[in-house]
Amino acid sequence: MYIVPIGWLYVALMMAVAEATNTNGTVLGGILTFVLYGLGPVSLVVYLMGAPARRKALKRREAAELALALQPDAGGHAPADPAAAVREEA
């Protein structure tokens, strides 16, 4: 799955090296070439490729939480009253 992004980063790295070692090129130009042609697009594509997996994981987590909420209390005690009793002082 990650072979294409790795290959793209390799090509971008070679472009950056060629830019930095060229007689008219600069190291800053090489760094910008690598960031703008390599890291930026690859990080965006990998993030977008992971969206379905993140969505499935979120749905699984919500389903597990719902299943936990629907299970009866296994403690054997009566459920507690959600509102506390009001005490009157004499």
Tab-separated table of N, CA and C in Angstrom:
chain	number	residue	atom	x	y	z
A	1	MET	N	0.810	-1.187	0.000
A	1	MET	CA	0.000	0.000	0.000
A	1	MET	C	0.860	1.261	0.000
A	2	TYR	N	1.980	1.197	0.655
A	2	TYR	CA	2.819	2.391	0.769
A	2	TYR	C	3.940	2.438	-0.253
A	3	ILE	N	3.954	1.545	-1.233
A	3	ILE	CA	5.053	1.522	-2.202
A	3	ILE	C	5.022	2.756	-3.107
A	4	VAL	N	3.843	3.215	-3.482
A	4	VAL	CA	3.745	4.389	-4.357
A	4	VAL	C	4.199	5.655	-3.623
A	5	PRO	N	3.741	5.922	-2.385
A	5	PRO	CA	4.262	7.108	-1.688
A	5	PRO	C	5.775	7.045	-1.443
A	6	ILE	N	6.292	5.855	-1.152
A	6	ILE	CA	7.744	5.732	-0.951
A	6	ILE	C	8.471	6.039	-2.251
A	7	GLY	N	7.960	5.520	-3.350
A	7	GLY	CA	8.577	5.807	-4.653
A	7	GLY	C	8.501	7.280	-4.996
A	8	TRP	N	7.368	7.901	-4.712
A	8	TRP	CA	7.225	9.328	-4.993
A	8	TRP	C	8.196	10.146	-4.146
A	9	LEU	N	8.356	9.786	-2.873
A	9	LEU	CA	9.316	10.499	-2.026
A	9	LEU	C	10.742	10.327	-2.533
A	10	TYR	N	11.064	9.141	-3.047
A	10	TYR	CA	12.400	8.909	-3.605
A	10	TYR	C	12.629	9.810	-4.808
A	11	VAL	N	11.662	9.888	-5.707
A	11	VAL	CA	11.796	10.742	-6.888
A	11	VAL	C	11.914	12.205	-6.471
A	12	ALA	N	11.113	12.636	-5.514
A	12	ALA	CA	11.179	14.025	-5.040
A	12	ALA	C	12.525	14.304	-4.382
A	13	LEU	N	13.059	13.324	-3.659
A	13	LEU	CA	14.377	13.496	-3.038
A	13	LEU	C	15.457	13.644	-4.104
A	14	MET	N	15.382	12.830	-5.150
A	14	MET	CA	16.364	12.942	-6.231
A	14	MET	C	16.239	14.280	-6.954
A	15	MET	N	15.000	14.781	-7.123
A	15	MET	CA	14.804	16.103	-7.723
A	15	MET	C	15.422	17.181	-6.833
A	16	ALA	N	15.257	17.034	-5.517
A	16	ALA	CA	15.807	18.016	-4.579
A	16	ALA	C	17.333	17.987	-4.592
A	17	VAL	N	17.897	16.798	-4.660
A	17	VAL	CA	19.365	16.685	-4.726
A	17	VAL	C	19.888	17.307	-6.018
A	18	ALA	N	19.202	17.056	-7.125
A	18	ALA	CA	19.611	17.647	-8.399
A	18	ALA	C	19.503	19.162	-8.350
A	19	GLU	N	18.468	19.659	-7.709
A	19	GLU	CA	18.308	21.106	-7.578
A	19	GLU	C	19.413	21.704	-6.715
A	20	ALA	N	19.739	21.039	-5.616
A	20	ALA	CA	20.738	21.581	-4.682
A	20	ALA	C	22.150	21.505	-5.251
A	21	THR	N	22.457	20.485	-6.058
A	21	THR	CA	23.828	20.326	-6.558
A	21	THR	C	24.043	20.969	-7.916
A	22	ASN	N	23.001	21.508	-8.524
A	22	ASN	CA	23.144	22.177	-9.808
A	22	ASN	C	23.923	23.475	-9.617
A	23	THR	N	24.607	23.906	-10.653
A	23	THR	CA	25.409	25.129	-10.527
A	23	THR	C	24.528	26.357	-10.314
A	24	ASN	N	23.342	26.361	-10.853
A	24	ASN	CA	22.428	27.490	-10.661
A	24	ASN	C	21.454	27.254	-9.513
A	25	GLY	N	21.478	26.087	-8.893
A	25	GLY	CA	20.544	25.758	-7.829
A	25	GLY	C	21.080	26.124	-6.456
A	26	THR	N	20.183	26.086	-5.478
A	26	THR	CA	20.566	26.372	-4.097
A	26	THR	C	20.039	25.253	-3.191
A	27	VAL	N	20.603	25.192	-1.993
A	27	VAL	CA	20.138	24.210	-1.023
A	27	VAL	C	18.704	24.536	-0.600
A	28	LEU	N	18.405	25.815	-0.453
A	28	LEU	CA	17.032	26.215	-0.108
A	28	LEU	C	16.054	25.779	-1.194
A	29	GLY	N	16.455	25.910	-2.438
A	29	GLY	CA	15.609	25.447	-3.542
A	29	GLY	C	15.401	23.950	-3.490
A	30	GLY	N	16.434	23.207	-3.111
A	30	GLY	CA	16.308	21.764	-2.971
A	30	GLY	C	15.367	21.383	-1.852
A	31	ILE	N	15.457	22.087	-0.739
A	31	ILE	CA	14.572	21.811	0.394
A	31	ILE	C	13.125	22.128	0.020
A	32	LEU	N	12.908	23.267	-0.628
A	32	LEU	CA	11.551	23.627	-1.042
A	32	LEU	C	11.014	22.645	-2.076
A	33	THR	N	11.864	22.188	-2.972
A	33	THR	CA	11.437	21.195	-3.957
A	33	THR	C	10.982	19.927	-3.262
A	34	PHE	N	11.745	19.462	-2.274
A	34	PHE	CA	11.373	18.237	-1.577
A	34	PHE	C	10.086	18.413	-0.788
A	35	VAL	N	9.935	19.551	-0.131
A	35	VAL	CA	8.735	19.767	0.686
A	35	VAL	C	7.505	19.949	-0.201
A	36	LEU	N	7.612	20.753	-1.264
A	36	LEU	CA	6.439	21.076	-2.076
A	36	LEU	C	6.088	19.984	-3.090
A	37	TYR	N	7.082	19.238	-3.569
A	37	TYR	CA	6.799	18.158	-4.517
A	37	TYR	C	6.739	16.791	-3.847
A	38	GLY	N	7.302	16.676	-2.652
A	38	GLY	CA	7.367	15.371	-2.001
A	38	GLY	C	6.490	15.255	-0.775
A	39	LEU	N	6.887	15.914	0.290
A	39	LEU	CA	6.204	15.744	1.571
A	39	LEU	C	4.757	16.235	1.553
A	40	GLY	N	4.512	17.373	0.958
A	40	GLY	CA	3.153	17.925	0.942
A	40	GLY	C	2.146	17.023	0.250
A	41	PRO	N	2.370	16.701	-1.015
A	41	PRO	CA	1.404	15.840	-1.709
A	41	PRO	C	1.305	14.430	-1.132
A	42	VAL	N	2.423	13.863	-0.722
A	42	VAL	CA	2.389	12.499	-0.181
A	42	VAL	C	1.634	12.466	1.142
A	43	SER	N	1.846	13.443	2.000
A	43	SER	CA	1.122	13.451	3.273
A	43	SER	C	-0.378	13.620	3.045
A	44	LEU	N	-0.764	14.448	2.077
A	44	LEU	CA	-2.174	14.620	1.760
A	44	LEU	C	-2.788	13.329	1.228
A	45	VAL	N	-2.099	12.658	0.319
A	45	VAL	CA	-2.627	11.421	-0.268
A	45	VAL	C	-2.721	10.318	0.785
A	46	VAL	N	-1.712	10.175	1.634
A	46	VAL	CA	-1.749	9.136	2.666
A	46	VAL	C	-2.864	9.428	3.666
A	47	TYR	N	-3.078	10.691	4.000
A	47	TYR	CA	-4.174	11.057	4.906
A	47	TYR	C	-5.521	10.708	4.286
A	48	LEU	N	-5.702	11.035	3.015
A	48	LEU	CA	-6.965	10.734	2.350
A	48	LEU	C	-7.174	9.234	2.167
A	49	MET	N	-6.099	8.482	1.960
A	49	MET	CA	-6.217	7.032	1.824
A	49	MET	C	-6.625	6.391	3.148
A	50	GLY	N	-6.283	6.996	4.256
A	50	GLY	CA	-6.607	6.435	5.558
A	50	GLY	C	-7.986	6.813	6.070
A	51	ALA	N	-8.718	7.665	5.346
A	51	ALA	CA	-10.025	8.123	5.809
A	51	ALA	C	-11.031	6.980	5.976
A	52	PRO	N	-11.156	6.047	5.033
A	52	PRO	CA	-12.121	4.958	5.250
A	52	PRO	C	-11.783	4.102	6.472
A	53	ALA	N	-10.520	3.858	6.714
A	53	ALA	CA	-10.127	3.056	7.876
A	53	ALA	C	-10.453	3.794	9.173
A	54	ARG	N	-10.230	5.109	9.192
A	54	ARG	CA	-10.564	5.884	10.387
A	54	ARG	C	-12.069	5.888	10.620
A	55	ARG	N	-12.861	5.985	9.545
A	55	ARG	CA	-14.316	5.977	9.671
A	55	ARG	C	-14.807	4.640	10.208
A	56	LYS	N	-14.244	3.534	9.713
A	56	LYS	CA	-14.634	2.211	10.194
A	56	LYS	C	-14.269	2.036	11.671
A	57	ALA	N	-13.094	2.508	12.058
A	57	ALA	CA	-12.674	2.398	13.452
A	57	ALA	C	-13.592	3.207	14.366
A	58	LEU	N	-14.018	4.372	13.915
A	58	LEU	CA	-14.927	5.193	14.705
A	58	LEU	C	-16.274	4.495	14.874
A	59	LYS	N	-16.790	3.902	13.800
A	59	LYS	CA	-18.063	3.189	13.895
A	59	LYS	C	-17.948	1.974	14.809
A	60	ARG	N	-16.835	1.254	14.748
A	60	ARG	CA	-16.626	0.106	15.638
A	60	ARG	C	-16.585	0.553	17.085
A	61	ARG	N	-15.877	1.650	17.354
A	61	ARG	CA	-15.779	2.163	18.720
A	61	ARG	C	-17.143	2.591	19.237
A	62	GLU	N	-17.930	3.282	18.396
A	62	GLU	CA	-19.267	3.705	18.818
A	62	GLU	C	-20.170	2.502	19.059
A	63	ALA	N	-20.055	1.477	18.219
A	63	ALA	CA	-20.867	0.270	18.409
A	63	ALA	C	-20.482	-0.441	19.707
A	64	ALA	N	-19.205	-0.479	20.025
A	64	ALA	CA	-18.760	-1.112	21.270
A	64	ALA	C	-19.262	-0.333	22.480
A	65	GLU	N	-19.218	0.994	22.409
A	65	GLU	CA	-19.725	1.803	23.518
A	65	GLU	C	-21.223	1.619	23.698
A	66	LEU	N	-21.950	1.529	22.588
A	66	LEU	CA	-23.387	1.316	22.662
A	66	LEU	C	-23.700	-0.054	23.252
A	67	ALA	N	-22.940	-1.061	22.865
A	67	ALA	CA	-23.155	-2.408	23.409
A	67	ALA	C	-22.877	-2.430	24.908
A	68	LEU	N	-21.860	-1.700	25.346
A	68	LEU	CA	-21.570	-1.629	26.781
A	68	LEU	C	-22.687	-0.911	27.527
A	69	ALA	N	-23.237	0.123	26.911
A	69	ALA	CA	-24.288	0.891	27.575
A	69	ALA	C	-25.577	0.084	27.678
A	70	LEU	N	-25.830	-0.830	26.749
A	70	LEU	CA	-27.062	-1.603	26.755
A	70	LEU	C	-26.995	-2.848	27.618
A	71	GLN	N	-25.809	-3.229	28.087
A	71	GLN	CA	-25.686	-4.419	28.929
A	71	GLN	C	-26.256	-4.138	30.312
A	72	PRO	N	-26.960	-5.112	30.883
A	72	PRO	CA	-27.481	-4.896	32.234
A	72	PRO	C	-26.348	-4.884	33.261
A	73	ASP	N	-26.671	-4.322	34.395
A	73	ASP	CA	-25.688	-4.258	35.467
A	73	ASP	C	-25.419	-5.664	35.976
A	74	ALA	N	-24.174	-6.069	35.984
A	74	ALA	CA	-23.815	-7.429	36.388
A	74	ALA	C	-23.450	-7.496	37.870
A	75	GLY	N	-23.634	-6.422	38.608
A	75	GLY	CA	-23.242	-6.409	40.006
A	75	GLY	C	-24.220	-7.098	40.934
A	76	GLY	N	-25.461	-7.285	40.528
A	76	GLY	CA	-26.441	-7.928	41.373
A	76	GLY	C	-27.121	-6.984	42.337
A	77	HIS	N	-26.786	-5.713	42.315
A	77	HIS	CA	-27.397	-4.727	43.201
A	77	HIS	C	-28.467	-3.958	42.442
A	78	ALA	N	-29.358	-3.367	43.192
A	78	ALA	CA	-30.370	-2.522	42.583
A	78	ALA	C	-29.700	-1.267	42.034
A	79	PRO	N	-30.188	-0.753	40.909
A	79	PRO	CA	-29.580	0.456	40.361
A	79	PRO	C	-29.805	1.645	41.282
A	80	ALA	N	-28.855	2.520	41.326
A	80	ALA	CA	-28.945	3.695	42.193
A	80	ALA	C	-29.925	4.693	41.611
A	81	ASP	N	-30.572	5.451	42.523
A	81	ASP	CA	-31.501	6.471	42.098
A	81	ASP	C	-30.696	7.635	41.519
A	82	PRO	N	-31.037	8.134	40.321
A	82	PRO	CA	-30.247	9.220	39.746
A	82	PRO	C	-30.381	10.527	40.506
A	83	ALA	N	-31.501	10.729	41.224
A	83	ALA	CA	-31.683	11.952	41.997
A	83	ALA	C	-31.577	11.603	43.480
A	84	ALA	N	-30.765	12.333	44.179
A	84	ALA	CA	-30.585	12.078	45.603
A	84	ALA	C	-31.818	12.540	46.377
A	85	ALA	N	-32.104	11.855	47.451
A	85	ALA	CA	-33.251	12.205	48.295
A	85	ALA	C	-32.955	13.520	49.024
A	86	VAL	N	-33.992	14.316	49.199
A	86	VAL	CA	-33.854	15.590	49.879
A	86	VAL	C	-34.137	15.365	51.360
A	87	ARG	N	-33.228	15.805	52.224
A	87	ARG	CA	-33.406	15.645	53.673
A	87	ARG	C	-33.945	16.924	54.266
A	88	GLU	N	-34.931	16.775	55.110
A	88	GLU	CA	-35.468	17.921	55.799
A	88	GLU	C	-34.867	17.963	57.199
A	89	GLU	N	-34.482	19.152	57.583
A	89	GLU	CA	-33.919	19.334	58.916
A	89	GLU	C	-34.988	19.944	59.814
A	90	ALA	N	-35.046	19.429	61.028
A	90	ALA	CA	-36.042	19.927	61.961
A	90	ALA	C	-35.503	21.000	62.862
